[in-house]
PDB file of C-alpha atoms and ligand atoms in Angstrom:
ATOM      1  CA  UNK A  62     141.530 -62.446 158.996  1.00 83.00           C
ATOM      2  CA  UNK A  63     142.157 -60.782 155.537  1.00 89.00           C
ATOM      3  CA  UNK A  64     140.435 -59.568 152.990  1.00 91.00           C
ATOM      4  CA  UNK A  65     140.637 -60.573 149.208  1.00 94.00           C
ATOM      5  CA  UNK A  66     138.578 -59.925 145.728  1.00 92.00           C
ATOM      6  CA  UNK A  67     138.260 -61.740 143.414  1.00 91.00           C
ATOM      7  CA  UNK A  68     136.407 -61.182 139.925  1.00 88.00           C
ATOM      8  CA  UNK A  69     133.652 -62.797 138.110  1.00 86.00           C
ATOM      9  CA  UNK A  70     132.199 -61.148 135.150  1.00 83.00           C
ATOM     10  CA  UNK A  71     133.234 -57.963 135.525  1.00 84.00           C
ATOM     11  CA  UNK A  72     131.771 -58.280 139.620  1.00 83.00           C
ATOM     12  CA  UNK A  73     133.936 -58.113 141.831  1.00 87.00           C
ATOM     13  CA  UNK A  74     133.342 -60.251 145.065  1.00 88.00           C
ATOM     14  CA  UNK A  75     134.756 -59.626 148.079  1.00 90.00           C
ATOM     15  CA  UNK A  76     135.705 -62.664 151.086  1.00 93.00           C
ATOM     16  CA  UNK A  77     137.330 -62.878 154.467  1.00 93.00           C
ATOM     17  CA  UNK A  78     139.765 -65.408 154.599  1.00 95.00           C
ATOM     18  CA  UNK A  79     140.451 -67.137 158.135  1.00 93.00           C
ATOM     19  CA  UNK A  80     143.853 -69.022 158.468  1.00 93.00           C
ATOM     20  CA  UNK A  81     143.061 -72.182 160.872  1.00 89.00           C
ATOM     21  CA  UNK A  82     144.288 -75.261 162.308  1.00 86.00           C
ATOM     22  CA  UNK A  83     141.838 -77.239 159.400  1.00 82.00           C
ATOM     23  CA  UNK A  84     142.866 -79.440 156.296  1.00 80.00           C
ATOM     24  CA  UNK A  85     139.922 -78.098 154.562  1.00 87.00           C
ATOM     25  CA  UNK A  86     138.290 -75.175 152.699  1.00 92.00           C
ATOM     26  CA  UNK A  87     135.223 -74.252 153.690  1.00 92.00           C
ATOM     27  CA  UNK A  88     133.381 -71.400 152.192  1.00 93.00           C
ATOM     28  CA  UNK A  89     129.966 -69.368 153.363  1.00 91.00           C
ATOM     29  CA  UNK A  90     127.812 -66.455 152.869  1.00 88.00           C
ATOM     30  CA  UNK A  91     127.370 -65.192 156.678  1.00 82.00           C
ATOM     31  CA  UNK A  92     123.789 -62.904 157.791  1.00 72.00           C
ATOM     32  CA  UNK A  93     125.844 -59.643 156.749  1.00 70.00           C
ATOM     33  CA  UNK A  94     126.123 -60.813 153.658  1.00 78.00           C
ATOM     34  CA  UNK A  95     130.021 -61.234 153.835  1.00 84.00           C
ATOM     35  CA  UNK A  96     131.309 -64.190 152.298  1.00 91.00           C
ATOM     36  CA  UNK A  97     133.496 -65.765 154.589  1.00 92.00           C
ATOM     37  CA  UNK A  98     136.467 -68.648 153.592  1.00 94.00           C
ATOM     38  CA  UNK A  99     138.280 -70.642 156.398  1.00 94.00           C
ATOM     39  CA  UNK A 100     141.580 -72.513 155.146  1.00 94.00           C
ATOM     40  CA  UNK A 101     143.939 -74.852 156.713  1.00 93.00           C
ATOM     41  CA  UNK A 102     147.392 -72.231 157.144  1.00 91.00           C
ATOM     42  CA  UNK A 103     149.174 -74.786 154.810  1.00 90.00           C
ATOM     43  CA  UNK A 104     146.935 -74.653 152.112  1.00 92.00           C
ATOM     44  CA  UNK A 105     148.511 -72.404 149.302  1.00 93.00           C
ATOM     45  CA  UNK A 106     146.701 -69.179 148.455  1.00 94.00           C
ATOM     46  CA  UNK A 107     146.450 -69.623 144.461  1.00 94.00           C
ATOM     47  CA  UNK A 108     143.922 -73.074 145.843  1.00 94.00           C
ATOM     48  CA  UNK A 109     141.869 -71.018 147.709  1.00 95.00           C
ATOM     49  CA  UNK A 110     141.441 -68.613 145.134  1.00 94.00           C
ATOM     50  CA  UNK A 111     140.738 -70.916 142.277  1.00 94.00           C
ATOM     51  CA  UNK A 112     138.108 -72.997 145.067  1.00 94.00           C
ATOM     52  CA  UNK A 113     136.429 -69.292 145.758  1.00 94.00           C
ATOM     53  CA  UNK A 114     136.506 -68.719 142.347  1.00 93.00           C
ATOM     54  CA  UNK A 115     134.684 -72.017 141.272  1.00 93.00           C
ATOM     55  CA  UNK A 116     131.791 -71.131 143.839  1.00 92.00           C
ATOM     56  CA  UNK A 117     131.169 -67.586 142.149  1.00 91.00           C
ATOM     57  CA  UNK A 118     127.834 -68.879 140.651  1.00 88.00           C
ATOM     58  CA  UNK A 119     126.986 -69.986 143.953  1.00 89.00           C
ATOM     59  CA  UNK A 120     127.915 -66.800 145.842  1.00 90.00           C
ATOM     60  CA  UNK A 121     126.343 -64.082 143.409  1.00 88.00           C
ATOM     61  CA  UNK A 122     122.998 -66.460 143.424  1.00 86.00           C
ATOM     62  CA  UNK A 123     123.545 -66.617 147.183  1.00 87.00           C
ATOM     63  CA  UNK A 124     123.778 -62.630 147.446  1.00 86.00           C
ATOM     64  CA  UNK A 125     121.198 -61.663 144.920  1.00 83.00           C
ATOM     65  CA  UNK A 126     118.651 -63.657 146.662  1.00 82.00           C
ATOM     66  CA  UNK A 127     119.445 -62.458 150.227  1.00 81.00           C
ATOM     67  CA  UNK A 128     119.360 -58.867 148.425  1.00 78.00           C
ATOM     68  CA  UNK A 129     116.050 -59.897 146.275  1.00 72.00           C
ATOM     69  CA  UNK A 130     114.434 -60.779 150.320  1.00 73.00           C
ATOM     70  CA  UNK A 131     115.324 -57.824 151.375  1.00 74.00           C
ATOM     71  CA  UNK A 132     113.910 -55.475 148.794  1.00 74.00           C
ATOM     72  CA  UNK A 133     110.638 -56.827 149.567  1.00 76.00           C
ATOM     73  CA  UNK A 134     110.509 -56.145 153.149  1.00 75.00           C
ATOM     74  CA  UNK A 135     109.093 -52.948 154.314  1.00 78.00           C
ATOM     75  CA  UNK A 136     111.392 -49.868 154.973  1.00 75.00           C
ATOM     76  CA  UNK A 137     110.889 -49.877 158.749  1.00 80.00           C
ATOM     77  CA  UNK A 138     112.407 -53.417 158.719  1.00 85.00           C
ATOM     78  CA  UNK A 139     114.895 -54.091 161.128  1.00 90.00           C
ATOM     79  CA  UNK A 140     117.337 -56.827 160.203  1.00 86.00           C
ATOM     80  CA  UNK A 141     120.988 -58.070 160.041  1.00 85.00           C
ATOM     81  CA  UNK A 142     123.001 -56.872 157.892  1.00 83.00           C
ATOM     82  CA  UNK A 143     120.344 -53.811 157.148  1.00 87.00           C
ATOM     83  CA  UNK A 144     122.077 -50.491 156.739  1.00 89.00           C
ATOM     84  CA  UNK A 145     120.935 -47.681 159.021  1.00 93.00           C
ATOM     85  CA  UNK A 146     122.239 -44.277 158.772  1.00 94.00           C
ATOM     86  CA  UNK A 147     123.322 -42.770 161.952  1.00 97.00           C
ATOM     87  CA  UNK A 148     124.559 -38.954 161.550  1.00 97.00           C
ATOM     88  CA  UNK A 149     125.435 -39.571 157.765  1.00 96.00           C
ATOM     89  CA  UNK A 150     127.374 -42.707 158.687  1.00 95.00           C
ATOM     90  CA  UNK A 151     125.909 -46.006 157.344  1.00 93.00           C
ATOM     91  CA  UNK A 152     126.089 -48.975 159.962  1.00 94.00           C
ATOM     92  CA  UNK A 153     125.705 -52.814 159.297  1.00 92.00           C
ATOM     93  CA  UNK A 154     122.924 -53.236 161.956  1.00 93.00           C
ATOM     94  CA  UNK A 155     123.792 -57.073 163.797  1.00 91.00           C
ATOM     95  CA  UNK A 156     120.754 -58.070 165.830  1.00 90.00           C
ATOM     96  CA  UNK A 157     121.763 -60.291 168.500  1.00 90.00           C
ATOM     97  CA  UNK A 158     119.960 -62.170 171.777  1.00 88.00           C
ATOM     98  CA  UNK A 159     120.681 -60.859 175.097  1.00 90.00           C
ATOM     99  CA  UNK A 160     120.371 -58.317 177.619  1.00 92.00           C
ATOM    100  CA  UNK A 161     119.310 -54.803 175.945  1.00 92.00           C
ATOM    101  CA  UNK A 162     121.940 -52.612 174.640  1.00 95.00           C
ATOM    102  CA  UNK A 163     123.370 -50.502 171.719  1.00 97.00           C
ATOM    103  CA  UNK A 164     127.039 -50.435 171.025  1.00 97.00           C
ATOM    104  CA  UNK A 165     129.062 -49.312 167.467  1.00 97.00           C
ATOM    105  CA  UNK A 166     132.347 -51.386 166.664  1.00 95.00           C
ATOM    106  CA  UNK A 167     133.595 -50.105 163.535  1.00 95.00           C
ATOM    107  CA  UNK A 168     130.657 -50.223 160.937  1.00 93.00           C
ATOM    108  CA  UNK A 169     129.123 -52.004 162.804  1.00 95.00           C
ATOM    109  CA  UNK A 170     126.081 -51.194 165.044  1.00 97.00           C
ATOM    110  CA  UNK A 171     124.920 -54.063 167.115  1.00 96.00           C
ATOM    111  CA  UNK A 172     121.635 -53.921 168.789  1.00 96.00           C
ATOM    112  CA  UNK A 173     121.431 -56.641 171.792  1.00 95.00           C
ATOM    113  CA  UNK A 174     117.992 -57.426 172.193  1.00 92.00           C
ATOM    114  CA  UNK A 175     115.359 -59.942 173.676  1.00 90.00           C
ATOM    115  CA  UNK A 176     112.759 -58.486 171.426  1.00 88.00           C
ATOM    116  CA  UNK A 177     111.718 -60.508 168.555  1.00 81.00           C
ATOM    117  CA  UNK A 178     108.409 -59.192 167.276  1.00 86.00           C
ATOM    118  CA  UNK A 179     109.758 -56.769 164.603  1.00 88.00           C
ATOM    119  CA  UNK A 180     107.124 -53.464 166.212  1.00 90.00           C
ATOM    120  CA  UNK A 181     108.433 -54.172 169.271  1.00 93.00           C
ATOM    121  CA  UNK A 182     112.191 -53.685 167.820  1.00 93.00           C
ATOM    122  CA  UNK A 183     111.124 -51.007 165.862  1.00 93.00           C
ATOM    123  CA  UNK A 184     110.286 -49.124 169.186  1.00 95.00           C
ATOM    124  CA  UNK A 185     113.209 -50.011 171.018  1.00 96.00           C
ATOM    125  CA  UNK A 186     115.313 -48.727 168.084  1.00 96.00           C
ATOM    126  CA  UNK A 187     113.436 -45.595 168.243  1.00 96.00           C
ATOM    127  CA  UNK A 188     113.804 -44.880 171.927  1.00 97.00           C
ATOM    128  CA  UNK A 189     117.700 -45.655 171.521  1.00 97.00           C
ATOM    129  CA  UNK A 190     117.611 -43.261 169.308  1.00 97.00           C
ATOM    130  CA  UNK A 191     115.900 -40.634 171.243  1.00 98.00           C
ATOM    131  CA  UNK A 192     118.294 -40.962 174.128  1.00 98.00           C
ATOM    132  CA  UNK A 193     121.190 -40.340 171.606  1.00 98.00           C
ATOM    133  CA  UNK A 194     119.047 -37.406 169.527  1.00 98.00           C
ATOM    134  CA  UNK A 195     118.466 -35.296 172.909  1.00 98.00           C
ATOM    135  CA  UNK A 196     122.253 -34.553 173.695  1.00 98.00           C
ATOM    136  CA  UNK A 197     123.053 -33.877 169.755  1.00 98.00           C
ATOM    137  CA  UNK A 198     119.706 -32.056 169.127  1.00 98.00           C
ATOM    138  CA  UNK A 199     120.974 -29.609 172.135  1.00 98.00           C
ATOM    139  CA  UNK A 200     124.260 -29.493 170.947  1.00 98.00           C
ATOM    140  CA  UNK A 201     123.553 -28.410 167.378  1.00 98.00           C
ATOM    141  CA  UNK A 202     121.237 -26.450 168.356  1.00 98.00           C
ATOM    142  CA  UNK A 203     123.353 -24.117 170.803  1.00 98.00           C
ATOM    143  CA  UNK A 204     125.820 -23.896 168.157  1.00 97.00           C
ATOM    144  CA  UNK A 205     122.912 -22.924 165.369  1.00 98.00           C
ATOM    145  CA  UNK A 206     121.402 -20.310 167.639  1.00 98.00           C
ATOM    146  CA  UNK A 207     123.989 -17.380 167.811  1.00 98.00           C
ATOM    147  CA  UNK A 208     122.960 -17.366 164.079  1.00 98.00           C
ATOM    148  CA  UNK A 209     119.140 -16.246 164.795  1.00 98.00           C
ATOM    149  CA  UNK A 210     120.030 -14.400 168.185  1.00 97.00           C
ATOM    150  CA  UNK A 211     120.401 -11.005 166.458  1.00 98.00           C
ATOM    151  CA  UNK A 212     116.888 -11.400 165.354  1.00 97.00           C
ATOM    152  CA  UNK A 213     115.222 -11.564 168.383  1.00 96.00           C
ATOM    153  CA  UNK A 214     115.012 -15.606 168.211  1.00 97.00           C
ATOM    154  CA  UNK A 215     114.528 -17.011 172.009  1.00 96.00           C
ATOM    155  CA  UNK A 216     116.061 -19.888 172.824  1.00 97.00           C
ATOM    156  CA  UNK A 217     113.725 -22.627 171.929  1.00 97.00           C
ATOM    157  CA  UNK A 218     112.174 -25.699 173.761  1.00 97.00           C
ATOM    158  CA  UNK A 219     113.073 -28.774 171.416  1.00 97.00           C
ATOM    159  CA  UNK A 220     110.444 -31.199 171.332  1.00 97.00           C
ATOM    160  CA  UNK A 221     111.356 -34.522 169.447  1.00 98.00           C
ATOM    161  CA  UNK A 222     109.228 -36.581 167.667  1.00 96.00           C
ATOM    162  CA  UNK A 223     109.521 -39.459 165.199  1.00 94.00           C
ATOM    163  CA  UNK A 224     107.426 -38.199 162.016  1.00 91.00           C
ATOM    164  CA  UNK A 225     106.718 -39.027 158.867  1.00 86.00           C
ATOM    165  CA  UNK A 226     106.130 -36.455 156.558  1.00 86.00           C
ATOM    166  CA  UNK A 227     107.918 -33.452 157.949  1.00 92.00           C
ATOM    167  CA  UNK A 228     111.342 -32.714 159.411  1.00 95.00           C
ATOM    168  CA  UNK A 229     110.547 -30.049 161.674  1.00 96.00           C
ATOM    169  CA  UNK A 230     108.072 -27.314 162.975  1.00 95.00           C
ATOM    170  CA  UNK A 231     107.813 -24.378 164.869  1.00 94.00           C
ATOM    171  CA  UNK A 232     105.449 -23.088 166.922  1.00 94.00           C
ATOM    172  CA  UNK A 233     106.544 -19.803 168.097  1.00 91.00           C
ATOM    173  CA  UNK A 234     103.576 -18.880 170.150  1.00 90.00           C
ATOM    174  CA  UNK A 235     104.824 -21.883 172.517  1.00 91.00           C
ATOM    175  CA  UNK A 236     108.789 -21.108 171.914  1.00 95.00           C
ATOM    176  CA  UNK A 237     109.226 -23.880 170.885  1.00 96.00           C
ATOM    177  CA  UNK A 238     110.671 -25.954 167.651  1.00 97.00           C
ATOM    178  CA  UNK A 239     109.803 -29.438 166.847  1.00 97.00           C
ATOM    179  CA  UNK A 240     112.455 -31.651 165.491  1.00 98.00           C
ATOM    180  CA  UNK A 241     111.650 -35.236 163.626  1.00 97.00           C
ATOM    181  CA  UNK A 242     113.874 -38.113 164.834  1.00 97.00           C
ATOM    182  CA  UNK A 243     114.278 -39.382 161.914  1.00 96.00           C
ATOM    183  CA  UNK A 244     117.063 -36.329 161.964  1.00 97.00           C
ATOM    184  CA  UNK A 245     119.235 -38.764 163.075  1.00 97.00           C
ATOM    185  CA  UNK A 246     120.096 -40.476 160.300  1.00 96.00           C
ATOM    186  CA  UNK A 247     121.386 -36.986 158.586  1.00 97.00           C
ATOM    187  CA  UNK A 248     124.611 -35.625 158.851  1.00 97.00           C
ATOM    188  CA  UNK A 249     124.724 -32.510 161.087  1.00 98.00           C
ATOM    189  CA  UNK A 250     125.197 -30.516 158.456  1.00 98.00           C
ATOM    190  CA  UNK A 251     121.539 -31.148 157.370  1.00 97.00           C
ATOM    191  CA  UNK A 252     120.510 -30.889 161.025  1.00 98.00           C
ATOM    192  CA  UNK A 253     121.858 -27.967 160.890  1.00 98.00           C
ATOM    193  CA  UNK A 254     119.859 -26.588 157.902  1.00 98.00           C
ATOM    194  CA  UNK A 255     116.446 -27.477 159.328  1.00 98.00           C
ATOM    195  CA  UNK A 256     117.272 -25.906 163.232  1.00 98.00           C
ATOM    196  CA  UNK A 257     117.923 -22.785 161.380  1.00 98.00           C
ATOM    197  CA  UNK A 258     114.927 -22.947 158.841  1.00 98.00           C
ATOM    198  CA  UNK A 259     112.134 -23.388 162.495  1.00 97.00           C
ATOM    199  CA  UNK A 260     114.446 -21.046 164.382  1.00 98.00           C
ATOM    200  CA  UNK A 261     113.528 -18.340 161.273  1.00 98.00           C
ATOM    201  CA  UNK A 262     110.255 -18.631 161.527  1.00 97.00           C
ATOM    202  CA  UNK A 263     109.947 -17.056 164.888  1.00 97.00           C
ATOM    203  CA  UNK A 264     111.172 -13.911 162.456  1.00 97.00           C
ATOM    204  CA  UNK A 265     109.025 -14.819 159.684  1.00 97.00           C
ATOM    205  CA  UNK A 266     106.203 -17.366 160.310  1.00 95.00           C
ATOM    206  CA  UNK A 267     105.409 -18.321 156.481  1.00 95.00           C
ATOM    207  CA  UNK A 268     107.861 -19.252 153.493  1.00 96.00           C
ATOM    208  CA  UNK A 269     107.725 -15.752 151.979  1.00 96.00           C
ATOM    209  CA  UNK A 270     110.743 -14.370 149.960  1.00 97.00           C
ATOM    210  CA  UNK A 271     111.863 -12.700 153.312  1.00 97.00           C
ATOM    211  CA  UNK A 272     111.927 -15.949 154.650  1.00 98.00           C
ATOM    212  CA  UNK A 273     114.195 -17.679 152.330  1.00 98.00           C
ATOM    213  CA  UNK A 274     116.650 -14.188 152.410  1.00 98.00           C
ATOM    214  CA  UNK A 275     117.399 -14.150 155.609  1.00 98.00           C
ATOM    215  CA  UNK A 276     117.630 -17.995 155.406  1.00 98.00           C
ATOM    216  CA  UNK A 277     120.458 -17.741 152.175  1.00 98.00           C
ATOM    217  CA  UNK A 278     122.084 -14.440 154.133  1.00 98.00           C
ATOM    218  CA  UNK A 279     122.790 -16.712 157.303  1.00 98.00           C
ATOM    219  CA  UNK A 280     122.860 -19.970 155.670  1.00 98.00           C
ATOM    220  CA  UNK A 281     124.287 -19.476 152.124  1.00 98.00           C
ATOM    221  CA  UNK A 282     124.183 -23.815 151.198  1.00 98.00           C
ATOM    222  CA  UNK A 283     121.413 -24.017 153.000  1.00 98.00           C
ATOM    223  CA  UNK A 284     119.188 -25.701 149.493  1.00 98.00           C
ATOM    224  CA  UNK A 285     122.423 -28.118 148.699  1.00 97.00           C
ATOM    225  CA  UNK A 286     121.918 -29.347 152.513  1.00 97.00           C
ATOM    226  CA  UNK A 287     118.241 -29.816 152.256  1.00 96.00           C
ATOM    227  CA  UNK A 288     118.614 -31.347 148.869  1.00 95.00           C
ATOM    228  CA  UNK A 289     120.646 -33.938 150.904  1.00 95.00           C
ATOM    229  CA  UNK A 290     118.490 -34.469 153.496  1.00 94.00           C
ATOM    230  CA  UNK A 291     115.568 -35.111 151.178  1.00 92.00           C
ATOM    231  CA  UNK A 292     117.267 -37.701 148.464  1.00 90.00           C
ATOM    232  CA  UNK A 293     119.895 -39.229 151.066  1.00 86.00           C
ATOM    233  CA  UNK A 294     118.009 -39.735 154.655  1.00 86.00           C
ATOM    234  CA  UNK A 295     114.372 -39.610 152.723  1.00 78.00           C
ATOM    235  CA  UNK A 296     113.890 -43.581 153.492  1.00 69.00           C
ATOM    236  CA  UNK A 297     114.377 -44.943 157.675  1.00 62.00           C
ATOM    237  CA  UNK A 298     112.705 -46.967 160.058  1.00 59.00           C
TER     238      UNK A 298
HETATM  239 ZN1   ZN B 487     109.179 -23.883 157.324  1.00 81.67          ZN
END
């Protein structure tokens, strides 16, 4: 397989080209939305770029309606070919039949399923991703915590919960922190930002000015990191 470009008004339109033991050309827009060309190995390359070329009407059409679909559907929509963020990395998601399990191969994330009803998908993404949000919750968080320490922090329980409107609490009555799932999708550098911002609180329980200067003192990007979290993770499942 190789990759080639080529360039129709100004848009450039990437295929995979597969080399096989055919006479033909044959040309199609997969579920990812990759637009995939199979040659015979004797056909010359300048033919299967001026064929690819002659179906760019075809292909943009193709792609702007698969992308038109998509905009419609709700956010929480789990499909192929649907990006989901994964600590700051976007995956391709490939949903495919069989027995249940999660597994990355490059960009790709496939999600082997025999679910079909998209709530009951929705779920088993969700608990996937709580299994993978317990170890790297901890993990961030012992590395976070020698930060707050010299305040008199404890070591928090961390409760996780998938949430829609806030990224974390803190309840320091309890000692504990709670942590929104949807965390997951953020690079742990923004993870990092909102362990900190509950583990202050056990110091200083509202947003006063004392607050956000021991936050800065500790934490000095701490806003440019939030400002991530809240423009580039804001939408999920
Ligand atoms: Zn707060």
């Amino acid at each position: 397989m190789s990759l080639h470009t080529i360039e129709y008004q100004g848009v450039g339109i990437e295929y995979e080209l597969l080399r096989k033991d055919v006479k033909y050309i044959n040309l199609r827009v997969n579920k990812q939305g990759r637009v995939v060309v199979s040659a015979g190995k004797k056909v010359p390359f300048s033919v299967i770029e001026e064929f690819v070329q002659s179906k760019s009407i075809w292909i943009i059409t193709h792609l702007a309606e698969m992308e038109k679909l998509r905009s419609h559907l709700p956010d929480s929509t789990l499909f192929t070919g649907k990006t989901v963020y994964f600590l700051g990395q976007p995956y391709q998601l490939s949903l495919e039949q069989g027995a249940p399990y999660f597994a990355f191969e490059g960009d790709t994330l496939h999600m082997v399923t025999s679910l079909s009803e998209q709530t009951e998908l929705r779920q088993a993404y969700l608990s996937w991703l709580k299994t993978q949000a317990v170890p790297k919750f901890s993990e961030i968080l012992s590395r976070i915590y020698p930060l707050a320490e010299p305040y008199s922090v404890p070591f928090p329980v961390v409760k996780i919960r998938n949430m829609r409107s806030i990224w974390g609490s803190c309840t320091a009555a309890g000692g504990n922190i709670r942590l929104n799932l949807q965390l997951m999708k953020a690079d742990e550098g923004c993870i990092e930002q909102v362990i900190l911002h509950e583990l202050l609180h056990f110091v200083h329980p509202n947003h006063n000015p004392a607050f956000y200067a021991l936050l800065t003192q500790l934490m000095p990007d701490w806003k440019e990191r939030k400002q991530r979290l809240e423009t580039k993770y804001k939408d999920g499942i």
